[in-house]
Coordinates of C-alpha atoms and ligand atoms in Angstrom, one line a residue:
N17 CA 0.0 0.0 0.0
T18 CA 1.0 3.6 -0.5
R19 CA 1.7 4.4 3.1
E20 CA 4.1 1.5 3.5
R21 CA 5.8 2.3 0.2
S22 CA 6.3 6.0 1.2
I23 CA 7.8 4.9 4.5
F24 CA 10.3 2.7 2.6
M25 CA 11.1 5.5 0.2
T26 CA 11.6 8.1 2.9
V27 CA 15.2 8.4 3.7
Q28 CA 15.5 8.9 7.5
L29 CA 17.8 11.8 8.1
S30 CA 19.7 12.1 11.3
T31 CA 19.2 15.4 13.3
H32 CA 22.7 16.4 12.2
E33 CA 21.9 15.9 8.5
K34 CA 18.6 17.6 8.8
L35 CA 20.2 20.6 10.5
E36 CA 22.8 20.7 7.8
Q37 CA 20.1 20.8 5.2
V38 CA 18.3 23.6 7.0
C39 CA 21.4 25.7 7.5
K40 CA 22.3 25.3 3.8
A41 CA 18.8 26.6 2.8
F42 CA 19.6 29.7 4.9
R43 CA 22.9 30.0 3.1
I44 CA 25.2 29.5 6.1
Q45 CA 28.8 29.3 5.1
G46 CA 31.2 26.6 6.4
S47 CA 30.7 23.2 7.9
L48 CA 28.5 22.1 10.7
Q49 CA 30.8 20.8 13.5
S50 CA 28.3 20.1 16.2
Y51 CA 24.9 20.9 17.6
E52 CA 23.2 21.0 21.0
E53 CA 19.5 20.9 21.7
I54 CA 18.3 23.7 23.9
K55 CA 15.6 22.2 26.0
V56 CA 14.1 25.3 27.7
G57 CA 11.0 25.8 25.6
N58 CA 7.8 23.7 26.0
V59 CA 6.6 24.0 22.4
N60 CA 9.3 24.6 19.7
K61 CA 12.4 22.6 19.2
T62 CA 15.6 24.6 19.5
Y63 CA 19.1 23.9 18.5
R64 CA 22.4 25.7 18.7
V65 CA 24.5 24.8 15.7
N66 CA 28.2 25.4 15.6
F67 CA 29.9 26.1 12.3
L68 CA 33.6 26.2 11.3
Q69 CA 33.9 28.8 8.6
E70 CA 36.3 28.8 5.7
D71 CA 38.4 31.5 7.3
G72 CA 38.9 29.2 10.3
K73 CA 36.6 31.1 12.6
R74 CA 33.8 29.4 14.6
K75 CA 30.3 30.8 14.5
S76 CA 27.1 29.6 16.1
Y77 CA 23.4 30.1 15.2
I78 CA 20.1 29.1 16.6
V79 CA 17.9 26.9 14.5
Q80 CA 14.3 26.3 15.5
A81 CA 11.6 24.0 14.3
V82 CA 8.3 25.8 15.0
N83 CA 5.6 23.6 16.5
T84 CA 2.8 23.7 13.9
Y85 CA 0.3 22.0 16.2
V86 CA 0.6 25.0 18.4
F87 CA 1.2 27.6 15.7
K88 CA -1.3 26.7 13.0
N89 CA -0.1 29.6 10.8
P90 CA 3.6 30.0 11.4
V91 CA 3.9 32.4 8.4
Q92 CA 1.7 34.9 10.3
V93 CA 3.9 34.3 13.4
M94 CA 7.0 35.4 11.4
S95 CA 5.1 38.4 10.0
N96 CA 4.3 39.6 13.5
I97 CA 7.9 39.1 14.6
D98 CA 9.2 41.1 11.6
L99 CA 6.9 44.0 12.2
V100 CA 7.5 44.3 16.0
T101 CA 11.3 43.8 15.6
E102 CA 11.4 46.5 12.9
H103 CA 9.5 48.9 15.1
I104 CA 11.8 48.4 18.0
H105 CA 14.9 48.7 15.7
A106 CA 13.6 51.9 14.3
K107 CA 13.1 53.4 17.7
A108 CA 16.2 52.1 19.4
P109 CA 18.8 51.1 16.7
K110 CA 21.3 50.1 19.3
K111 CA 19.0 47.6 21.0
R112 CA 19.9 44.0 20.2
V113 CA 17.3 42.1 18.4
L114 CA 17.2 38.6 16.9
H115 CA 18.2 38.7 13.3
F116 CA 16.4 36.1 11.2
H117 CA 18.3 34.8 8.2
H118 CA 16.7 34.6 4.7
T119 CA 16.6 31.7 2.3
A120 CA 17.5 32.1 -1.3
D121 CA 13.9 33.1 -2.1
R122 CA 14.0 35.9 0.6
K123 CA 11.9 34.2 3.2
T124 CA 12.7 34.1 6.9
Y125 CA 11.5 30.5 7.1
L126 CA 11.9 27.2 5.4
M127 CA 8.8 25.1 5.1
D128 CA 9.2 21.4 4.1
D129 CA 7.6 18.1 4.8
K130 CA 9.6 17.9 8.0
G131 CA 8.3 21.1 9.4
F132 CA 8.7 24.9 9.6
W133 CA 12.2 26.1 10.2
R134 CA 13.9 29.4 11.0
L135 CA 17.5 30.4 11.8
F136 CA 18.8 33.4 13.7
N137 CA 21.9 34.8 15.3
Y138 CA 23.2 33.3 18.4
I139 CA 23.8 35.9 21.1
P140 CA 26.3 34.8 23.8
S141 CA 24.5 35.4 27.0
N142 CA 23.0 33.8 30.1
T143 CA 19.4 32.9 30.8
Y144 CA 17.9 31.7 34.0
N145 CA 15.0 29.4 34.7
T146 CA 15.0 30.4 38.3
T147 CA 17.3 32.6 40.4
D148 CA 17.4 34.3 43.8
N149 CA 19.6 37.1 42.4
L150 CA 17.4 40.1 42.8
D151 CA 19.5 42.2 40.3
I152 CA 18.7 39.7 37.6
I153 CA 15.0 39.7 38.4
R154 CA 14.9 43.5 38.4
N155 CA 16.8 43.7 35.1
A156 CA 14.3 41.3 33.6
G157 CA 11.4 43.4 34.8
E158 CA 13.1 46.4 33.2
A159 CA 13.5 44.6 29.9
F160 CA 9.9 43.6 29.7
G161 CA 8.8 47.0 30.8
Q162 CA 10.9 48.6 28.1
F163 CA 9.5 46.2 25.6
Q164 CA 6.0 47.3 26.5
M165 CA 7.0 50.9 26.4
M166 CA 8.6 50.7 23.0
L167 CA 5.5 49.0 21.6
S168 CA 3.0 51.4 23.2
D169 CA 2.6 53.4 19.9
F170 CA 2.6 50.3 17.7
D171 CA -0.5 49.7 15.6
A172 CA -1.9 46.6 17.1
S173 CA -4.2 46.1 14.1
S174 CA -1.3 45.2 11.9
L175 CA -0.7 42.0 13.9
Y176 CA -2.3 38.7 13.3
E177 CA -3.9 36.9 16.2
T178 CA -1.8 33.8 15.7
I179 CA -3.4 32.0 18.6
P180 CA -6.8 33.4 19.1
N181 CA -7.9 34.0 22.7
F182 CA -4.4 33.2 24.0
H183 CA -4.8 34.9 27.3
N184 CA -8.6 35.0 27.3
T185 CA -8.9 33.3 30.7
P186 CA -12.7 32.7 30.6
D187 CA -12.2 31.0 27.3
R188 CA -9.4 28.9 28.8
C189 CA -11.9 27.9 31.4
R190 CA -14.4 26.8 28.7
L191 CA -11.7 24.7 27.0
F192 CA -10.8 23.2 30.4
R193 CA -14.4 22.2 31.0
E194 CA -14.6 20.7 27.6
A195 CA -11.5 18.6 28.2
I196 CA -12.9 17.3 31.5
E197 CA -16.2 16.5 29.7
R198 CA -14.3 14.5 27.0
D199 CA -11.9 12.9 29.4
A200 CA -10.1 11.5 26.4
V201 CA -7.6 9.3 28.2
G202 CA -9.5 8.7 31.4
R203 CA -7.3 10.9 33.7
A204 CA -10.0 13.3 35.0
A205 CA -11.2 11.4 38.0
A206 CA -7.8 11.2 39.5
V207 CA -7.3 14.9 39.4
Q208 CA -10.6 16.0 40.9
P209 CA -9.0 18.1 43.7
E210 CA -7.0 20.1 41.1
I211 CA -10.1 20.5 39.0
D212 CA -12.1 21.8 42.0
F213 CA -9.3 24.2 42.9
A214 CA -9.4 25.8 39.5
L215 CA -13.1 25.9 39.0
A216 CA -13.6 27.5 42.4
R217 CA -11.7 30.5 41.1
E218 CA -13.4 30.8 37.7
A219 CA -15.2 34.1 38.5
E220 CA -12.1 35.7 39.8
M221 CA -10.1 34.5 36.8
S222 CA -12.6 36.3 34.5
I223 CA -12.2 39.8 36.0
L224 CA -9.3 41.0 33.8
Q225 CA -10.8 39.8 30.6
N226 CA -14.1 41.5 31.4
L227 CA -12.3 44.8 32.2
L228 CA -10.4 44.5 28.9
S229 CA -13.5 43.8 26.9
A230 CA -15.2 46.8 28.6
G231 CA -12.3 49.0 27.7
E232 CA -11.5 49.8 31.3
I233 CA -7.9 48.7 30.8
P234 CA -6.2 49.4 27.5
L235 CA -5.6 46.8 24.9
R236 CA -1.9 46.8 24.1
V237 CA 0.6 44.9 22.1
A238 CA 1.9 42.3 24.6
H239 CA 4.7 39.8 24.5
N240 CA 2.4 37.2 26.1
D241 CA 5.2 34.8 27.2
T242 CA 7.4 36.7 29.6
K243 CA 9.2 33.9 31.3
L244 CA 12.5 34.9 33.0
N245 CA 14.4 32.7 30.5
N246 CA 13.0 34.7 27.6
V247 CA 15.4 37.5 28.5
L248 CA 19.0 37.1 27.5
L249 CA 21.4 38.7 30.0
D250 CA 25.0 39.7 29.7
A251 CA 27.0 37.0 31.5
K252 CA 29.2 39.6 33.4
T253 CA 27.1 42.6 34.0
R254 CA 23.8 40.7 34.2
K255 CA 22.1 43.5 32.3
A256 CA 19.4 42.5 29.9
L257 CA 20.6 42.2 26.3
C258 CA 17.5 41.2 24.4
V259 CA 14.0 40.0 24.9
V260 CA 13.4 36.8 22.9
D261 CA 10.6 34.5 21.9
L262 CA 8.3 36.9 20.1
D263 CA 6.1 34.1 18.8
T264 CA 3.1 35.1 20.8
V265 CA 3.4 38.9 20.3
M266 CA -0.3 39.9 19.9
P267 CA -2.8 42.3 21.1
G268 CA -3.2 41.8 24.9
S269 CA -2.7 43.4 28.2
S270 CA 0.3 44.6 30.2
L271 CA -1.2 42.5 33.0
F272 CA -0.7 39.3 31.0
D273 CA 3.0 40.2 30.7
F274 CA 3.5 41.3 34.2
G275 CA 1.5 38.3 35.5
D276 CA 3.3 35.6 33.5
A277 CA 6.7 37.1 34.5
I278 CA 5.7 36.9 38.2
R279 CA 4.4 33.4 37.8
Y280 CA 7.7 32.2 36.6
G281 CA 10.4 34.6 37.8
A282 CA 9.1 35.2 41.4
S283 CA 8.6 31.5 42.1
T284 CA 11.1 29.9 44.4
A285 CA 11.0 26.7 42.4
A286 CA 11.0 25.3 38.9
E287 CA 7.7 25.4 37.0
D288 CA 7.4 21.6 37.3
E289 CA 8.7 21.2 40.9
R290 CA 7.1 18.1 42.5
D291 CA 8.0 19.0 46.1
L292 CA 5.3 21.6 46.6
S293 CA 6.8 22.7 49.9
K294 CA 9.5 24.4 47.8
V295 CA 7.1 26.3 45.7
E296 CA 6.4 29.9 46.9
M297 CA 5.9 33.3 45.5
S298 CA 8.8 35.3 46.8
L299 CA 7.7 38.8 47.9
E300 CA 11.1 40.2 47.5
R301 CA 11.4 38.9 43.9
F302 CA 7.9 40.2 43.4
R303 CA 9.0 43.6 44.6
V304 CA 12.1 44.0 42.5
F305 CA 10.4 42.7 39.3
T306 CA 7.6 45.2 39.9
R307 CA 10.1 48.0 40.4
G308 CA 11.9 47.2 37.2
Y309 CA 8.8 46.9 35.2
V310 CA 6.9 50.0 36.3
R311 CA 9.9 52.3 36.1
A312 CA 10.7 51.2 32.6
C313 CA 7.1 51.6 31.5
P314 CA 5.8 54.8 33.0
N315 CA 2.7 54.9 30.8
L316 CA 0.7 52.2 32.6
T317 CA -2.6 53.6 33.8
A318 CA -3.6 53.8 37.4
R319 CA -6.1 51.0 36.9
E320 CA -3.4 48.8 35.4
L321 CA -1.1 49.4 38.3
E322 CA -3.7 48.6 40.9
L323 CA -4.5 45.4 39.1
L324 CA -0.9 44.1 38.9
P325 CA -1.4 41.5 41.8
L326 CA -4.5 40.2 40.0
G327 CA -2.6 39.9 36.8
A328 CA -0.1 37.7 38.6
K329 CA -2.7 35.5 40.1
T330 CA -4.8 35.3 37.0
I331 CA -2.0 34.2 34.7
T332 CA -0.7 31.7 37.3
L333 CA -4.1 30.1 37.6
E334 CA -4.6 30.2 33.8
C335 CA -1.3 28.6 33.2
G336 CA -2.0 25.9 35.8
M337 CA -5.3 25.2 34.1
R338 CA -3.7 25.0 30.7
F339 CA -1.2 22.4 32.0
L340 CA -4.1 20.5 33.6
T341 CA -6.2 20.6 30.5
D342 CA -3.3 19.2 28.5
H343 CA -2.7 16.4 31.1
I344 CA -6.4 15.5 30.8
D345 CA -6.2 15.6 27.0
G346 CA -3.2 13.2 27.0
D347 CA -0.3 15.7 26.7
L348 CA -0.9 17.0 23.2
Y349 CA 0.2 20.5 23.5
F350 CA 3.2 20.9 25.9
A351 CA 6.2 18.7 25.5
V352 CA 6.6 16.3 28.4
H353 CA 9.9 14.6 29.3
R354 CA 8.4 12.4 32.0
E355 CA 5.1 10.9 32.8
G356 CA 2.8 13.2 34.7
Q357 CA 4.9 16.3 34.0
N358 CA 1.9 18.4 33.0
L359 CA 0.1 17.5 36.2
D360 CA 3.3 18.4 38.2
R361 CA 3.4 21.7 36.4
A362 CA -0.3 22.3 37.1
R363 CA 0.1 21.5 40.8
A364 CA 3.1 23.8 41.1
Q365 CA 1.1 26.7 39.5
F366 CA -1.9 26.1 41.8
K367 CA 0.4 26.0 44.8
L368 CA 1.9 29.3 43.7
A369 CA -1.6 30.8 43.3
A370 CA -2.6 29.6 46.8
D371 CA 0.6 31.2 48.2
M372 CA -0.4 34.5 46.4
E373 CA -3.8 34.3 48.2
K374 CA -1.9 34.1 51.5
K375 CA 0.3 37.0 50.6
W376 CA -2.3 39.1 48.9
D377 CA -2.3 42.1 51.3
D378 CA 1.5 42.2 51.0
M379 CA 1.4 42.1 47.3
R380 CA -1.0 45.0 47.2
R381 CA 1.1 47.0 49.6
I382 CA 4.3 46.4 47.7
V383 CA 2.7 47.5 44.4
A384 CA 1.4 50.6 46.1
E385 CA 4.9 51.4 47.5
E386 CA 6.6 50.7 44.2
T387 CA 4.2 52.8 42.1
K388 CA 4.1 55.8 44.4
A389 CA 5.0 58.9 42.3
Ligands
LIG14 C1 5.0 27.7 26.4 O1 7.5 26.9 24.9 P1 7.5 28.2 25.7 O2 8.3 28.0 26.9 O3 8.0 29.3 24.9 C2 3.7 28.4 26.1 C3 3.5 29.5 27.1 C4 3.5 28.9 28.5 C5 4.8 28.2 28.7 C6 4.8 27.5 30.1 C7 2.8 29.3 22.6 O4 6.0 28.6 26.2 O5 2.2 30.1 26.9 O6 3.3 29.9 29.5 O7 5.0 27.2 27.7 N1 3.7 28.9 24.8 C8 2.7 28.7 23.9 O8 6.1 27.1 30.3 O9 1.6 28.1 24.3
LIG15 MG1 7.2 30.9 24.0

């Protein structure tokens, strides 16, 4: 049959060969010496490729295979990135940005039967998944605040909504309920306490989206994935060099960006930590991130500032619910490297949200102190 025949005819390329092919399409000079997979992201596949050039110099690049299950229209993703990067570059020519290489037909991507590929410059730098160094956290806050500030005059209507309703939390609740209803792989019953935890907070999780829809907080261009490891930092000075991963740049809210950054960067443990006694929202990390963010982005409205703690809690709950949805669906969306990892991630997010509830008055006080004129 045809399927079998095509399997026989398909030459299985090794990763090394595939990367070689991709780099050639992007007209990279020299020979591929080695590569490493960078396993920080949960959706795309990322490799650092190391080339030896004809002049004897070594040069590295980043090659990514975009996850087309998550990004159904990756060409639109690239268009958004191009526009936003150009805008930032025009305003701050010295600011480092990712530079995407072009193929012979002037495209910033290569689409073939093996996927959707892109290649950009490697910036020597450090990234952190978690750190207790407050300078790093403040510098990350400043970087995301600057990013928001630079895009505050960007025409949001020129962007595609590449993942519709990405941070529409009530809609995420709807999808969560649907997954529980389907119970595709029979995992729902075993996670009833986690389901109850999330659903008990459904009304609160909808507040931000309702304010956004009512126009009470401004619709802005948001990064939408402001994890600490999406900021490249200078290894020595620990100053931010560049905000990366612009895949989800879309219309949104500053509260999504602030919230996601707190969820990740102010947590005392990894996103998938299983020992929940280690998972807390550090108030001192919360304070310094807030400081960096609000100082770099002075045009946030009074309403936005007042809602910062709710932004943190909403996105933490939303993210936990997304992980739990995917666990119930059978791990279709986020990459898992061990069994039950999405459930571990969900539990850690819910623990973090519960800790925010305990520290709520302090979070509000800190925001008031840090935003005082
Ligand atoms: C995904 O793959 P990565 O790390 O860039 C996800 C984010 C989640 C994050 C959780 C497009 O981001 O929304 O917050 O995992 N990206 C997408 O770690 O869904
Ligand atoms: Mg991302």
